[in-house]
Amino acid sequence: MTDTDGFYEELFKDVVTTADAYGMYKEEAFFDIVTDYLTDAGEFDEAIRAFYKPAQGGIRVDGYCGDPLDNAISKESNSGTLGLIIIDFNQNTEPALLSKADLEANFKRVEKFLLKSLDTKFRDSLEPTDPGFGLADMINTRWPNISSVKLFLLTNKRLSSRVEGKEANAIDGRKVIYNVWDITRFGNLVSSGKEREELIVDFDNLPNGPLRALLASSPERSNQVYLAAIPGVDLAYIYDRWSTRLLEQNVRVFLQARSNVNKGIKRTIENEPDLFFSFNNGITATAEAIETTDDGDLCISKLTNLQIVNGGQTTASIYAAFKNNVDLSKVYVQMKLSIVSPEEAKDLVPRISEYANSQNKVSAADFFANHPYHIRIEEFSRRLLAPASDSSFDQTKWFYERARGSYRDAQAYLSAAEKKKFLKEYPKTQTFTKTDLAKYLMVWSEKPYLVNRGAQKNFAEFAKDIAGAWDTDNKQFNEIYFKTLVAKKIVFDRTTKIVQERDWYEAGGYRAQHVVLAIGLLASAIASMGKSANFLAIWNMQGLSPSFERALAQAADAAHAVLMNPGEGYRNISEWAKQPKCWLALKQTEVAWDNEWLEGLIDKEQADELQREGARDQKELNGIEAQTAVVEAGADFWKDVLDWCVKEDEASEKERGILKTATGIPAKIPTDKQSIILVEMMRRLRKGGCPYRLKRSNHRRRV
């Protein structure tokens, strides 16, 4: 459990800081912060703010969880889930209680909006530019494709202990599920050291009860392996409850049921269900913990954090059949289950996923969560001091949260004085996550509309680009790159405030979409002129010049004109913002850019030379760090690695020669180039099952 009052105070400060920094209302800041928690936790893929609250009528909605068709098994099915969000934010610095009456009133408000959305007269009464209209129109259009509705009440109040829950309901034949996230539940999520609530599958609560299994590894082995034949209906029940959270470590997630493979699975389920086990390859899964019983037959009763790392197509196809009322009583799916401890999961599960999917080509981007790109960005963020801004004498750093919650964890055991010092060095407004990073960079690409498709989808596209660029030349990700990244964050943050200061802006009025398209337009204009923004000047200033801000205001005005007038066939402005057609229409807009801003741009050749200089510095730094890591590992470590390579017939002749040199440390020291070869070799050998791991060097170059 968590110290709820302490977490309340911390969250409230975070809300106030965010609201002040970006010029938004506290309710908006609260929405952004807690929906980020829940997006990372896998409760939904995205959260789009669409605030609607008339002066009268007992109606309210704050946002929704994307297009229901995006989570449907197929575009033609009625298996989509609509997610609606309502918030209840306590404006006081002291915690408050959420009573049962408050809970019921909140859900009635959002239910009323849902019902009203199906009423033509209500929709016609709304302004087309009102976020409420866009959401209501989307609900009405998608209603035939929706099978269930999830209502999320997000609050910083504490749910009364007298409230035990709220039973599922139904609206127009659609199942309605109620979710309450109060301050206690948020606190437990954030302080648990995990990025999400645990996923626990209790087989006692499934139609066929505990799952009979066979232990397929030594009982003494730490990572035990089991074989089982899981009933198709049980697999469908599990997927119905946990959805794509089961498939997060599956490198392809799953393909829609329109592919040839899935059509074959579908035919077998419907026509020859008793042969499904024989025809289908089954699923490969992992879990962090297992509970079993053994009364003559070994049975699995409970699994913690189950992940299907291969077999997403199979799982999705069985679930599609389940939703279409196909009889699954004769369908059984073979399952290979590996038990992996939480400590080993981040390293081992992606490897299991990679090998389980090795029958098809898998790009490095698929395993991007553990990519060294992130580690390097994190190292820069802990090492590089930012210049003092005009309003301060203090130098600060920009904190990159490679793992969600690491900013909070870094302060967990600090004294009051140490925490004050930490926050001075790493201000809250100077933190950013992996998905933030992808957003700041992708808006400068020629596809900024991808950012408007949600943090997770944008990150997936970003990962593909970065993984390929890293493999081509990782030296391009250097100190100049990091400073440019921070400069782009500064631009993004300032644009957020500029948008909200425009006369045409209304609270909840598509702020995020405006920001993305405004920066995208500015970036495209710069590129078309063969120029570059002077990102190092922004880094050195830790802010923007007045002329740069004027140009951003011009871009925001142009983006507003296009965004609020959707093209033919589009009525929902949020969906319009996700389309290439919207971006193309915006790019055709002519803007009389501020002359002073134009004069401040630099030639692309100058920017390229700065990058080349950074790459040269990074090459030198890579060699120093590799050599330090090799030397710190010691001669005995390299003797063990060499013996293993000889035994397993691994490593090239050149690599073995360098290994022999390393066994002579400290009398013989491998060169920086040789050390880089050894570091890369160890990364490869680890994937091949080498039991030895080269620790990362603690060496840091002085700034």
CSV table of C-alpha atoms in Angstrom, one decimal, residues 192-200 222-224 249 286-290 303-307 338-350 352 370 403 693:
chain,number,residue,atom,x,y,z
A,192,SER,CA,4.5,-0.2,-6.8
A,193,GLY,CA,7.7,0.0,-8.9
A,194,LYS,CA,5.7,-1.4,-11.8
A,195,GLU,CA,4.3,0.4,-14.8
A,196,ARG,CA,0.9,-1.3,-14.4
A,197,GLU,CA,-1.3,-3.3,-12.1
A,198,GLU,CA,-0.5,-7.0,-12.1
A,199,LEU,CA,-2.3,-9.1,-14.6
A,200,ILE,CA,-3.5,-12.2,-12.7
A,222,SER,CA,14.6,-21.4,-11.6
A,223,ASN,CA,12.9,-20.7,-15.0
A,224,GLN,CA,10.5,-23.7,-15.2
A,249,GLN,CA,5.8,-8.7,-25.6
A,286,THR,CA,5.6,-16.5,-20.2
A,287,ALA,CA,4.4,-15.6,-16.7
A,288,GLU,CA,6.2,-14.1,-13.7
A,289,ALA,CA,4.7,-16.4,-11.1
A,290,ILE,CA,2.7,-19.6,-11.1
A,303,LEU,CA,-0.6,-17.1,-13.3
A,304,THR,CA,0.8,-13.7,-12.7
A,305,ASN,CA,1.6,-11.3,-15.6
A,306,LEU,CA,0.9,-13.8,-18.3
A,307,GLN,CA,2.3,-12.8,-21.7
A,338,SER,CA,8.0,-20.4,-19.3
A,339,ILE,CA,8.1,-19.0,-15.8
A,340,VAL,CA,10.3,-15.9,-15.7
A,341,SER,CA,11.0,-13.9,-12.5
A,342,PRO,CA,10.3,-10.2,-12.6
A,343,GLU,CA,14.0,-9.4,-12.3
A,344,GLU,CA,14.8,-11.4,-15.4
A,345,ALA,CA,11.6,-10.6,-17.4
A,346,LYS,CA,12.9,-7.4,-19.1
A,347,ASP,CA,15.9,-9.2,-20.5
A,348,LEU,CA,14.6,-12.8,-21.0
A,349,VAL,CA,11.0,-12.3,-22.2
A,350,PRO,CA,12.0,-10.3,-25.3
A,352,ILE,CA,11.9,-15.7,-25.9
A,370,ASN,CA,15.5,-2.5,-24.4
A,403,ALA,CA,11.6,3.5,-17.3
A,693,ARG,CA,27.4,-10.6,-19.0
